[in-house]
Amino acid sequence: MKKLLSIIGLSALLFTSCSKDNDTILVEADGKATVSFDAVFGIQDFALNKNFTLGTNTLNFNKLRYWVSNVVLVNSKNEEYKVPSSYYLIEETGAINLTGVNNDLPTTIYPATKREDVVLKEIPVGDYKSIKFSIGVEQKYNDNLSLQTGELSQLNGMTNVSWMWLTSYIYSSLGGTVTNGTTSKTLKVETGLNANYKTVTLDFPATVRISSSKATSIVLNADISKSIDGLDVYTTNTVGGSQATAMTTVATNYSTKVFSVKSVN
């Protein structure tokens, strides 16, 4: 009887220990990360209808829009995870009248919108060290607007029918006014065309674990003052398909100067 009781007691102890051990096992699954594109102008927060000084010019904006596409996360083993259908319109804009922007569009008003965050889902478990993304839309979709994926659409006013006599996406659009002294001009700085599709690569200050065990946040600074670096926007207040050199300058600025990592956790 004593032996039987000892066996029963030992079995109960082992069962309890196993149960406690099982309670502490954490199984990681695919995770998600929120990428924030925090717009600034130099050391100031970017905002619409606010004056910013750049050299001898005063700038006031009513629109900031750009396509972020083909997001890639690189892990500590240099393996790349390409986020499927990752096409996102980042913007801060007042209401836009789209009538006449594209003949296929009915009379419509695009509402005032502010969007800085992108949520990347189903990211494989891992330690990630960098992020890549492009500004614009690659040739496959840029040359054929009937092909759609992610958030690509003609219904948001980010297409153009006048560049090179072809319809294409506007990759980035910055609008408002530029004032020098007592004279103001309309400011319209846009990029597009296949040659100006550029990729940004940013290293994190340290690797970040992405899994189902926690929420991950990646905050990027988007310094809009850097997008017009090298231009006198009072003299060249319009940048588009007819200003090829200036457009290339702006597109290159987006890929090399505008974005930096603010925080990762």
mmCIF file of C-alpha atoms in Angstrom:
data_model
loop_
_atom_site.group_PDB
_atom_site.id
_atom_site.type_symbol
_atom_site.label_atom_id
_atom_site.label_comp_id
_atom_site.label_asym_id
_atom_site.label_seq_id
_atom_site.Cartn_x
_atom_site.Cartn_y
_atom_site.Cartn_z
ATOM 1 C CA MET A 1 0.000 0.000 0.000
ATOM 2 C CA LYS A 2 2.818 2.395 0.893
ATOM 3 C CA LYS A 3 4.491 1.671 -2.458
ATOM 4 C CA LEU A 4 1.212 2.271 -4.298
ATOM 5 C CA LEU A 5 0.696 5.613 -2.554
ATOM 6 C CA SER A 6 4.275 6.617 -3.341
ATOM 7 C CA ILE A 7 3.772 5.811 -7.021
ATOM 8 C CA ILE A 8 0.501 7.783 -7.132
ATOM 9 C CA GLY A 9 2.130 10.768 -5.426
ATOM 10 C CA LEU A 10 5.116 10.733 -7.740
ATOM 11 C CA SER A 11 2.835 10.535 -10.785
ATOM 12 C CA ALA A 12 0.819 13.521 -9.571
ATOM 13 C CA LEU A 13 3.990 15.512 -8.989
ATOM 14 C CA LEU A 14 5.282 14.729 -12.483
ATOM 15 C CA PHE A 15 1.914 15.642 -14.020
ATOM 16 C CA THR A 16 1.874 18.957 -12.186
ATOM 17 C CA SER A 17 5.451 19.729 -13.228
ATOM 18 C CA CYS A 18 4.682 18.953 -16.862
ATOM 19 C CA SER A 19 1.583 21.143 -16.724
ATOM 20 C CA LYS A 20 3.564 24.048 -15.297
ATOM 21 C CA ASP A 21 6.271 23.601 -17.911
ATOM 22 C CA ASN A 22 3.694 23.562 -20.706
ATOM 23 C CA ASP A 23 2.169 26.782 -19.390
ATOM 24 C CA THR A 24 5.475 28.596 -19.884
ATOM 25 C CA ILE A 25 6.075 27.441 -23.457
ATOM 26 C CA LEU A 26 5.529 30.313 -25.921
ATOM 27 C CA VAL A 27 5.056 29.318 -29.540
ATOM 28 C CA GLU A 28 5.893 32.187 -31.898
ATOM 29 C CA ALA A 29 3.976 32.574 -35.139
ATOM 30 C CA ASP A 30 4.027 35.090 -37.986
ATOM 31 C CA GLY A 31 3.901 38.673 -36.758
ATOM 32 C CA LYS A 32 3.007 42.123 -37.990
ATOM 33 C CA ALA A 33 4.707 45.496 -37.976
ATOM 34 C CA THR A 34 3.394 49.034 -38.304
ATOM 35 C CA VAL A 35 5.614 51.254 -40.446
ATOM 36 C CA SER A 36 5.013 54.972 -39.862
ATOM 37 C CA PHE A 37 6.162 57.614 -42.337
ATOM 38 C CA ASP A 38 6.389 60.626 -40.030
ATOM 39 C CA ALA A 39 6.480 63.750 -42.208
ATOM 40 C CA VAL A 40 8.719 66.579 -41.047
ATOM 41 C CA PHE A 41 10.175 69.706 -42.617
ATOM 42 C CA GLY A 42 13.694 70.002 -41.270
ATOM 43 C CA ILE A 43 13.317 70.011 -37.487
ATOM 44 C CA GLN A 44 9.620 70.938 -37.590
ATOM 45 C CA ASP A 45 6.563 68.727 -37.897
ATOM 46 C CA PHE A 46 5.123 68.882 -41.381
ATOM 47 C CA ALA A 47 1.617 70.316 -41.605
ATOM 48 C CA LEU A 48 -0.648 71.739 -44.266
ATOM 49 C CA ASN A 49 -1.378 75.478 -44.373
ATOM 50 C CA LYS A 50 1.681 76.294 -42.273
ATOM 51 C CA ASN A 51 4.568 78.536 -43.323
ATOM 52 C CA PHE A 52 8.036 77.024 -43.584
ATOM 53 C CA THR A 53 11.211 78.939 -44.380
ATOM 54 C CA LEU A 54 13.733 77.521 -46.827
ATOM 55 C CA GLY A 55 16.537 79.924 -47.705
ATOM 56 C CA THR A 56 14.890 83.160 -48.829
ATOM 57 C CA ASN A 57 11.630 81.416 -49.711
ATOM 58 C CA THR A 58 8.520 80.816 -47.633
ATOM 59 C CA LEU A 59 6.629 77.645 -48.468
ATOM 60 C CA ASN A 60 3.063 76.762 -47.562
ATOM 61 C CA PHE A 61 1.700 73.357 -48.541
ATOM 62 C CA ASN A 62 -1.767 72.060 -49.350
ATOM 63 C CA LYS A 63 -0.755 68.611 -50.540
ATOM 64 C CA LEU A 64 1.812 65.866 -49.917
ATOM 65 C CA ARG A 65 1.307 62.472 -51.586
ATOM 66 C CA TYR A 66 3.600 59.633 -52.644
ATOM 67 C CA TRP A 67 3.471 55.946 -53.460
ATOM 68 C CA VAL A 68 5.391 53.499 -51.281
ATOM 69 C CA SER A 69 5.704 50.160 -53.061
ATOM 70 C CA ASN A 70 7.363 46.743 -52.971
ATOM 71 C CA VAL A 71 8.270 46.691 -49.285
ATOM 72 C CA VAL A 72 11.022 44.232 -48.315
ATOM 73 C CA LEU A 73 12.241 43.280 -44.839
ATOM 74 C CA VAL A 74 15.764 41.851 -44.520
ATOM 75 C CA ASN A 75 16.566 39.555 -41.602
ATOM 76 C CA SER A 76 19.846 38.951 -39.784
ATOM 77 C CA LYS A 77 20.661 36.100 -42.205
ATOM 78 C CA ASN A 78 20.309 38.483 -45.175
ATOM 79 C CA GLU A 79 17.132 36.692 -46.226
ATOM 80 C CA GLU A 80 14.540 38.976 -47.795
ATOM 81 C CA TYR A 81 10.826 38.856 -47.139
ATOM 82 C CA LYS A 82 8.920 40.621 -49.896
ATOM 83 C CA VAL A 83 5.578 41.845 -48.618
ATOM 84 C CA PRO A 84 2.918 40.756 -51.156
ATOM 85 C CA SER A 85 0.930 43.435 -53.006
ATOM 86 C CA SER A 86 2.594 46.182 -50.987
ATOM 87 C CA TYR A 87 1.468 49.384 -52.702
ATOM 88 C CA TYR A 88 0.441 52.186 -50.339
ATOM 89 C CA LEU A 89 -0.496 55.823 -50.875
ATOM 90 C CA ILE A 90 1.033 57.955 -48.124
ATOM 91 C CA GLU A 91 -0.573 61.386 -48.039
ATOM 92 C CA GLU A 92 -1.590 64.514 -46.241
ATOM 93 C CA THR A 93 -3.965 66.512 -48.395
ATOM 94 C CA GLY A 94 -7.004 68.708 -48.381
ATOM 95 C CA ALA A 95 -10.025 67.828 -50.480
ATOM 96 C CA ILE A 96 -9.135 67.389 -54.174
ATOM 97 C CA ASN A 97 -11.542 68.012 -57.051
ATOM 98 C CA LEU A 98 -10.843 65.159 -59.466
ATOM 99 C CA THR A 99 -13.166 66.405 -62.198
ATOM 100 C CA GLY A 100 -11.190 66.465 -65.441
ATOM 101 C CA VAL A 101 -8.117 64.818 -63.938
ATOM 102 C CA ASN A 102 -8.907 61.690 -65.923
ATOM 103 C CA ASN A 103 -11.619 61.375 -68.554
ATOM 104 C CA ASP A 104 -12.701 58.058 -67.043
ATOM 105 C CA LEU A 105 -13.521 59.653 -63.693
ATOM 106 C CA PRO A 106 -16.988 60.974 -62.927
ATOM 107 C CA THR A 107 -17.399 64.265 -61.109
ATOM 108 C CA THR A 108 -16.030 63.504 -57.672
ATOM 109 C CA ILE A 109 -14.224 65.035 -54.711
ATOM 110 C CA TYR A 110 -11.372 63.130 -53.081
ATOM 111 C CA PRO A 111 -11.761 63.824 -49.352
ATOM 112 C CA ALA A 112 -9.148 65.460 -47.145
ATOM 113 C CA THR A 113 -6.920 62.654 -45.917
ATOM 114 C CA LYS A 114 -3.950 62.113 -43.650
ATOM 115 C CA ARG A 115 -2.289 58.706 -43.804
ATOM 116 C CA GLU A 116 1.179 57.932 -42.412
ATOM 117 C CA ASP A 117 0.892 54.329 -41.191
ATOM 118 C CA VAL A 118 1.204 51.060 -43.070
ATOM 119 C CA VAL A 119 0.520 47.711 -41.372
ATOM 120 C CA LEU A 120 2.557 44.786 -42.690
ATOM 121 C CA LYS A 121 0.955 41.447 -41.821
ATOM 122 C CA GLU A 122 1.997 37.774 -41.777
ATOM 123 C CA ILE A 123 5.704 38.517 -41.506
ATOM 124 C CA PRO A 124 7.735 35.327 -40.932
ATOM 125 C CA VAL A 125 9.186 35.052 -37.432
ATOM 126 C CA GLY A 126 12.700 36.443 -37.332
ATOM 127 C CA ASP A 127 15.196 39.109 -36.348
ATOM 128 C CA TYR A 128 15.144 41.877 -38.949
ATOM 129 C CA LYS A 129 17.895 44.388 -39.591
ATOM 130 C CA SER A 130 16.716 46.602 -42.457
ATOM 131 C CA ILE A 131 13.834 47.675 -44.660
ATOM 132 C CA LYS A 132 13.615 48.412 -48.378
ATOM 133 C CA PHE A 133 10.842 50.098 -50.324
ATOM 134 C CA SER A 134 10.417 52.028 -53.539
ATOM 135 C CA ILE A 135 8.911 55.421 -54.262
ATOM 136 C CA GLY A 136 6.643 55.128 -57.269
ATOM 137 C CA VAL A 137 5.204 52.281 -59.309
ATOM 138 C CA GLU A 138 7.317 49.867 -61.338
ATOM 139 C CA GLN A 139 6.999 49.625 -65.122
ATOM 140 C CA LYS A 140 4.657 46.613 -65.213
ATOM 141 C CA TYR A 141 1.869 48.550 -63.506
ATOM 142 C CA ASN A 142 2.944 52.031 -64.546
ATOM 143 C CA ASP A 143 2.587 51.205 -68.244
ATOM 144 C CA ASN A 144 -0.790 49.511 -67.844
ATOM 145 C CA LEU A 145 -3.173 51.153 -65.407
ATOM 146 C CA SER A 146 -5.766 48.424 -65.997
ATOM 147 C CA LEU A 147 -3.565 46.099 -63.923
ATOM 148 C CA GLN A 148 -4.302 46.612 -60.256
ATOM 149 C CA THR A 149 -2.796 45.329 -57.033
ATOM 150 C CA GLY A 150 -2.577 46.592 -53.480
ATOM 151 C CA GLU A 151 -3.937 50.139 -53.300
ATOM 152 C CA LEU A 152 -3.154 51.077 -56.909
ATOM 153 C CA SER A 153 -6.104 52.888 -58.453
ATOM 154 C CA GLN A 154 -6.938 55.660 -60.895
ATOM 155 C CA LEU A 155 -9.613 56.960 -58.532
ATOM 156 C CA ASN A 156 -7.338 58.939 -56.226
ATOM 157 C CA GLY A 157 -5.982 61.519 -58.669
ATOM 158 C CA MET A 158 -2.447 60.136 -58.737
ATOM 159 C CA THR A 159 -2.265 59.518 -62.477
ATOM 160 C CA ASN A 160 -1.187 61.771 -65.323
ATOM 161 C CA VAL A 161 -2.139 61.690 -69.008
ATOM 162 C CA SER A 162 0.301 64.295 -70.302
ATOM 163 C CA TRP A 163 3.754 62.846 -69.597
ATOM 164 C CA MET A 164 5.276 61.533 -72.831
ATOM 165 C CA TRP A 165 1.722 61.132 -74.225
ATOM 166 C CA LEU A 166 1.209 58.132 -71.948
ATOM 167 C CA THR A 167 -0.980 57.661 -68.911
ATOM 168 C CA SER A 168 1.153 56.833 -65.888
ATOM 169 C CA TYR A 169 1.155 57.102 -62.135
ATOM 170 C CA ILE A 170 2.369 60.210 -60.354
ATOM 171 C CA TYR A 171 5.015 58.859 -57.993
ATOM 172 C CA SER A 172 5.116 61.847 -55.658
ATOM 173 C CA SER A 173 3.225 65.118 -55.508
ATOM 174 C CA LEU A 174 3.953 68.192 -53.405
ATOM 175 C CA GLY A 175 1.786 71.269 -53.833
ATOM 176 C CA GLY A 176 1.123 74.671 -52.335
ATOM 177 C CA THR A 177 2.660 78.142 -52.710
ATOM 178 C CA VAL A 178 6.167 79.570 -52.642
ATOM 179 C CA THR A 179 6.706 83.202 -51.665
ATOM 180 C CA ASN A 180 9.764 85.373 -52.084
ATOM 181 C CA GLY A 181 9.399 88.896 -50.778
ATOM 182 C CA THR A 182 5.884 90.001 -51.652
ATOM 183 C CA THR A 183 5.426 87.741 -54.678
ATOM 184 C CA SER A 184 3.841 84.292 -54.444
ATOM 185 C CA LYS A 185 3.699 81.514 -56.991
ATOM 186 C CA THR A 186 1.856 78.223 -57.153
ATOM 187 C CA LEU A 187 4.132 75.329 -56.203
ATOM 188 C CA LYS A 188 3.678 71.963 -57.918
ATOM 189 C CA VAL A 189 6.480 69.402 -57.666
ATOM 190 C CA GLU A 190 5.698 65.966 -59.106
ATOM 191 C CA THR A 191 7.701 62.897 -60.111
ATOM 192 C CA GLY A 192 6.839 60.017 -62.382
ATOM 193 C CA LEU A 193 8.023 58.014 -65.425
ATOM 194 C CA ASN A 194 9.744 54.633 -65.282
ATOM 195 C CA ALA A 195 13.281 56.043 -65.116
ATOM 196 C CA ASN A 196 12.427 57.767 -61.832
ATOM 197 C CA TYR A 197 11.261 54.644 -60.000
ATOM 198 C CA LYS A 198 13.721 54.585 -57.103
ATOM 199 C CA THR A 199 14.400 52.239 -54.160
ATOM 200 C CA VAL A 200 15.199 53.254 -50.580
ATOM 201 C CA THR A 201 17.292 51.044 -48.254
ATOM 202 C CA LEU A 202 17.423 51.801 -44.520
ATOM 203 C CA ASP A 203 19.334 49.908 -41.815
ATOM 204 C CA PHE A 204 17.851 49.648 -38.321
ATOM 205 C CA PRO A 205 20.003 50.756 -35.375
ATOM 206 C CA ALA A 206 19.632 47.195 -34.017
ATOM 207 C CA THR A 207 17.815 44.049 -35.098
ATOM 208 C CA VAL A 208 14.153 43.844 -34.164
ATOM 209 C CA ARG A 209 12.270 40.634 -33.429
ATOM 210 C CA ILE A 210 9.034 40.314 -35.374
ATOM 211 C CA SER A 211 6.612 37.598 -34.266
ATOM 212 C CA SER A 212 3.167 37.063 -32.800
ATOM 213 C CA SER A 213 4.539 37.611 -29.282
ATOM 214 C CA LYS A 214 4.555 41.425 -29.538
ATOM 215 C CA ALA A 215 3.575 44.390 -31.639
ATOM 216 C CA THR A 216 6.428 45.878 -33.675
ATOM 217 C CA SER A 217 6.714 49.554 -34.582
ATOM 218 C CA ILE A 218 9.052 51.019 -37.220
ATOM 219 C CA VAL A 219 8.997 54.829 -37.351
ATOM 220 C CA LEU A 220 10.673 56.593 -40.270
ATOM 221 C CA ASN A 221 11.293 60.313 -40.637
ATOM 222 C CA ALA A 222 10.231 61.680 -44.023
ATOM 223 C CA ASP A 223 11.970 65.065 -44.321
ATOM 224 C CA ILE A 224 10.034 66.829 -47.055
ATOM 225 C CA SER A 225 12.536 69.711 -47.194
ATOM 226 C CA LYS A 226 15.076 67.212 -48.561
ATOM 227 C CA SER A 227 12.821 66.299 -51.478
ATOM 228 C CA ILE A 228 13.484 69.679 -53.109
ATOM 229 C CA ASP A 229 17.156 69.831 -52.149
ATOM 230 C CA GLY A 230 19.200 71.339 -54.980
ATOM 231 C CA LEU A 231 16.254 73.230 -56.502
ATOM 232 C CA ASP A 232 15.292 76.875 -56.315
ATOM 233 C CA VAL A 233 11.566 76.256 -56.120
ATOM 234 C CA TYR A 234 10.782 79.940 -56.591
ATOM 235 C CA THR A 235 12.497 79.934 -59.986
ATOM 236 C CA THR A 236 11.418 76.376 -60.802
ATOM 237 C CA ASN A 237 8.069 76.317 -59.058
ATOM 238 C CA THR A 238 6.656 73.671 -61.403
ATOM 239 C CA VAL A 239 8.336 70.270 -61.742
ATOM 240 C CA GLY A 240 6.819 67.658 -64.034
ATOM 241 C CA GLY A 241 7.319 65.804 -67.283
ATOM 242 C CA SER A 242 8.540 68.930 -69.077
ATOM 243 C CA GLN A 243 11.259 69.512 -66.471
ATOM 244 C CA ALA A 244 13.051 66.189 -66.815
ATOM 245 C CA THR A 245 16.284 67.201 -65.073
ATOM 246 C CA ALA A 246 14.503 68.735 -62.090
ATOM 247 C CA MET A 247 12.187 65.722 -61.856
ATOM 248 C CA THR A 248 15.155 63.349 -61.736
ATOM 249 C CA THR A 249 16.714 65.468 -58.988
ATOM 250 C CA VAL A 250 13.565 65.216 -56.873
ATOM 251 C CA ALA A 251 13.192 61.467 -57.493
ATOM 252 C CA THR A 252 16.828 60.902 -56.483
ATOM 253 C CA ASN A 253 16.295 62.994 -53.352
ATOM 254 C CA TYR A 254 13.425 60.732 -52.313
ATOM 255 C CA SER A 255 15.640 57.661 -52.609
ATOM 256 C CA THR A 256 18.757 59.073 -50.931
ATOM 257 C CA LYS A 257 17.887 61.990 -48.628
ATOM 258 C CA VAL A 258 14.260 62.127 -47.513
ATOM 259 C CA PHE A 259 13.912 59.013 -45.335
ATOM 260 C CA SER A 260 15.745 57.989 -42.171
ATOM 261 C CA VAL A 261 15.024 55.658 -39.270
ATOM 262 C CA LYS A 262 13.613 57.401 -36.187
ATOM 263 C CA SER A 263 12.918 54.364 -33.982
ATOM 264 C CA VAL A 264 12.369 50.606 -34.094
ATOM 265 C CA ASN A 265 10.873 48.550 -31.301
#
